[in-house]
């Protein structure tokens, strides 16, 4: 290998190792982000605080409440004595849902036309809709139980069965755990953000310190300088990938259903895009702050339009079109497919081609702008 | 004598690094004191201590009799400070810039206008008052910086490397302003808040830092700084006198050979090439012998001597002799 | 007769409306130490950057070591050494790591060459010092070592001594003279008027124009016409005004505790003294002064 390239890479490694704080940040931040996003960015609804105004105080009402307690969607936090109290609790955000059991609930059960009122805070539509269907399900199941009991008591010799039953089966993520969806996304985001930011700042730092001027007057070629500067950071990014994968697998229980080599190889394609964007930003920016800002400006929309937090299908048409130039979008499809589905290359070849094309394009554009000159 | 700046045993460390390591300073009214030294010698830190921008680790300092630790605000009110990279707002006009500095230093709306006009007149920028600062030449920016430091009519002026990298013509103008400032007593009564009981018409004291030795010669008194200490102090004349008669200038051919021959002489402490000639520093009292001995040695060594004579020492010679 | 090492012809560089370097022409010969004297912003750095192909010229040509500085940039760079104003050092590397890094980039990999370059700039024994802990003087030497590691025949030094104390400055100039003795051609910029005295030839830059280029002695002789007097008079300011209004006083300036006057047509010390005394000043002494490069600069700047 050529001596100039080795010199740059060696120097870069010495600098990285000599600054343990930055190295630590590079290696620890992904873990922190993973835990943060793995636990917080979840749309699973659990333990919604519920306020109950039980006017009936009958064994029947307690049975209903037990049914709600049994499902861990709700947590009965408040037993109140008026409708107004429920309103106050929901307004103050202490309770997210309220249930009013009328005084004649037990009698009405016996008559077969009992009603309870269920009030829901709809300000967060995602969790509200989940809570709504959960409440309905719990209510229906409870009603079926009561009916069955009644029939059993009446001594009729048949079992109650609904005429049609839809049997659902969820593939890949049978428990519908959000983490399965989020963690592959986190891997993509971290890889992309770290490579682009580190590349941009590492190169701009040379400009800030004035060392770039000294490097330009040496016989080093532009490509050697670029490759030499980004290789160490690409390796660090791979290390981060492995780290996040390992934690995702062993801590969050994410399946890894494809060979590691394939995962790393296709992650390399995303690195190409990240490095390219970082390099491009470094040709625009003169200071590290400028470089950071430039990268962030592209990073934020890229993350939102990648389908990381929100499904692309739900976005307006125009944003869906824009999302086609976001490399992370393709990578998320690729990494989710590889981890959760264990599909082969053929199933995701369009995404792979798109990601590769983007990487080559942005690298090429950056390389054209990166000159061994000061003006 | 009543000193306007009086400091004893100033000390300041950053981490383990002693930036200022026991400095004593006394500057009288009407005096220009030069702090001379390289980057990192502690010049800027000393000024920042005196202006109260950094807190003293040890020692005492007063400005116009106000203790800079206990009476910081009064001391600051008497101090004008021009930092090394003084900033002006390029998109504001000259007058707007000065007004800003006047107002942040607490001048009221009644005071600032006459004061600004007076100071712009003093530095010779009156006719450019409505020009955006970004369109001023380097020298004019320099003067504007001085004007903004002077607008509160301070008794003490601290200038941090005001002339580094500046055109000699501009430098000359700048120095004339500084000398004019210290030689003319303040014409107007001091600031309304300057009720420290001082007399009208007192003279200004200036401390100026510079890396230029030739500039140091323009100060009334000079302190050479190195490693956070003042290693020598005196008027330029006093400092030069320590080397009087000990500097010789030598011209001849070939210069290299002459250099080695001169350096070989037992009474020559230092040889320095200056383009086509050499400067020798001699041991005290050896000039007579060297002037007699060296021409013979050069002749027998195979060189041609065209001129060998005593020259007056410059401050740089003194600094080097002190630090070697 | 050998060709000049550097030939610059009508070199010009504009940044928008601003002319940083304005039709500059000069030559540098083998083994010369040539200085480029001027204040900040006079076009010194821009000139050097163009000669190394770091900036494209707007007009003009330059031949460096026989190569076209703008079309054969890599040939020039491989043979020339450059020490930039900022001292391009990596603070988090040691002295040895800095030098061997730049060595590696130039293809110099033998440890012996790195060690001898360190010895040349007097840093032997400091190999393992972290660069950020070095004093300004030592940083300057390391930066010089970096410019020398590939043994160039031509050395461009851009303000190598700014911010360095006089002792280190002199030691640095000793190094430059040793290099010149070994046949290296040196082109050095400075804004220190006194430092330009060290150079064999000096170019005076102002506002992007090269006002003159010659030996310091010739510059002083040819440009500063008239006699120089150091006048010790009190009060100084009154003296300054009086002399400025005196006939045959070409220029007068403040020089610390004295006034510096350049006179013409045989205006002698005695006449100066009596003129000032007639105006009520006390004159302690009037003695003959030597012209300096600052006098040269100021005289040139006025024309």
Short mmCIF file of C-alpha atoms in Angstrom, two decimals, chain A residues 1-4 6-11 14-16 18-19 206-220 229 372-375, chain C residues 13 45 49 52-56 74 77-78 82-84 86-94 97 100-102 104-107 109 130 146-147:
data_model
loop_
_atom_site.label_atom_id
_atom_site.label_comp_id
_atom_site.label_asym_id
_atom_site.label_seq_id
_atom_site.Cartn_x
_atom_site.Cartn_y
_atom_site.Cartn_z
CA UNK A 1 0.00 0.00 0.00
CA UNK A 2 1.22 3.48 -0.62
CA UNK A 3 3.17 5.27 2.04
CA UNK A 4 1.29 8.56 1.86
CA UNK A 6 -0.57 4.86 5.39
CA UNK A 7 0.92 8.03 6.89
CA UNK A 8 -2.44 9.79 6.90
CA UNK A 9 -4.29 6.82 8.34
CA UNK A 10 -1.67 6.27 11.04
CA UNK A 11 -1.71 9.93 11.99
CA UNK A 14 -2.92 8.44 16.76
CA UNK A 15 -5.03 11.58 16.99
CA UNK A 16 -8.19 9.60 17.67
CA UNK A 18 -4.89 10.50 21.95
CA UNK A 19 -8.26 12.09 22.54
CA UNK A 206 -7.39 20.63 9.23
CA UNK A 207 -8.61 23.73 7.48
CA UNK A 208 -9.24 25.52 10.76
CA UNK A 209 -5.82 24.73 12.13
CA UNK A 210 -4.15 25.64 8.87
CA UNK A 211 -2.61 22.21 8.45
CA UNK A 212 -4.54 21.64 5.22
CA UNK A 213 -2.38 24.31 3.58
CA UNK A 214 0.75 22.40 4.52
CA UNK A 215 -0.76 19.15 3.28
CA UNK A 216 -1.75 20.67 -0.04
CA UNK A 217 1.84 21.60 -0.82
CA UNK A 218 2.98 18.01 -0.31
CA UNK A 219 2.82 15.51 -3.15
CA UNK A 220 -0.24 13.87 -1.58
CA UNK A 229 -8.92 10.83 6.52
CA UNK A 372 -5.95 20.78 -3.69
CA UNK A 373 -6.29 24.53 -3.72
CA UNK A 374 -7.35 27.26 -1.35
CA UNK A 375 -9.65 29.20 -3.68
CA UNK C 13 -4.49 38.42 -7.92
CA UNK C 45 1.01 35.65 1.75
CA UNK C 49 0.40 31.02 -2.12
CA UNK C 52 2.94 27.23 -4.66
CA UNK C 53 -0.22 26.89 -6.74
CA UNK C 54 -2.44 27.26 -3.68
CA UNK C 55 -4.19 30.15 -5.38
CA UNK C 56 -4.67 30.80 -9.07
CA UNK C 74 2.95 19.21 -8.30
CA UNK C 77 5.50 21.38 -4.56
CA UNK C 78 7.60 18.24 -4.53
CA UNK C 82 6.78 25.77 2.67
CA UNK C 83 6.30 27.02 6.17
CA UNK C 84 2.94 28.68 6.53
CA UNK C 86 0.05 29.41 11.17
CA UNK C 87 2.78 26.78 11.79
CA UNK C 88 0.87 23.78 10.45
CA UNK C 89 1.38 21.43 13.38
CA UNK C 90 -0.86 18.83 14.94
CA UNK C 91 -0.99 19.83 18.59
CA UNK C 92 -2.05 16.40 19.74
CA UNK C 93 0.92 14.65 18.12
CA UNK C 94 4.46 14.55 19.47
CA UNK C 97 4.99 12.03 15.10
CA UNK C 100 7.40 11.55 10.54
CA UNK C 101 3.83 12.13 9.41
CA UNK C 102 4.84 14.88 7.03
CA UNK C 104 5.61 9.91 5.18
CA UNK C 105 3.46 12.17 3.06
CA UNK C 106 6.58 13.20 1.13
CA UNK C 107 7.64 9.57 0.87
CA UNK C 109 10.29 6.96 5.60
CA UNK C 130 3.68 16.83 22.84
CA UNK C 146 8.44 20.00 8.44
CA UNK C 147 9.24 22.32 5.55
#
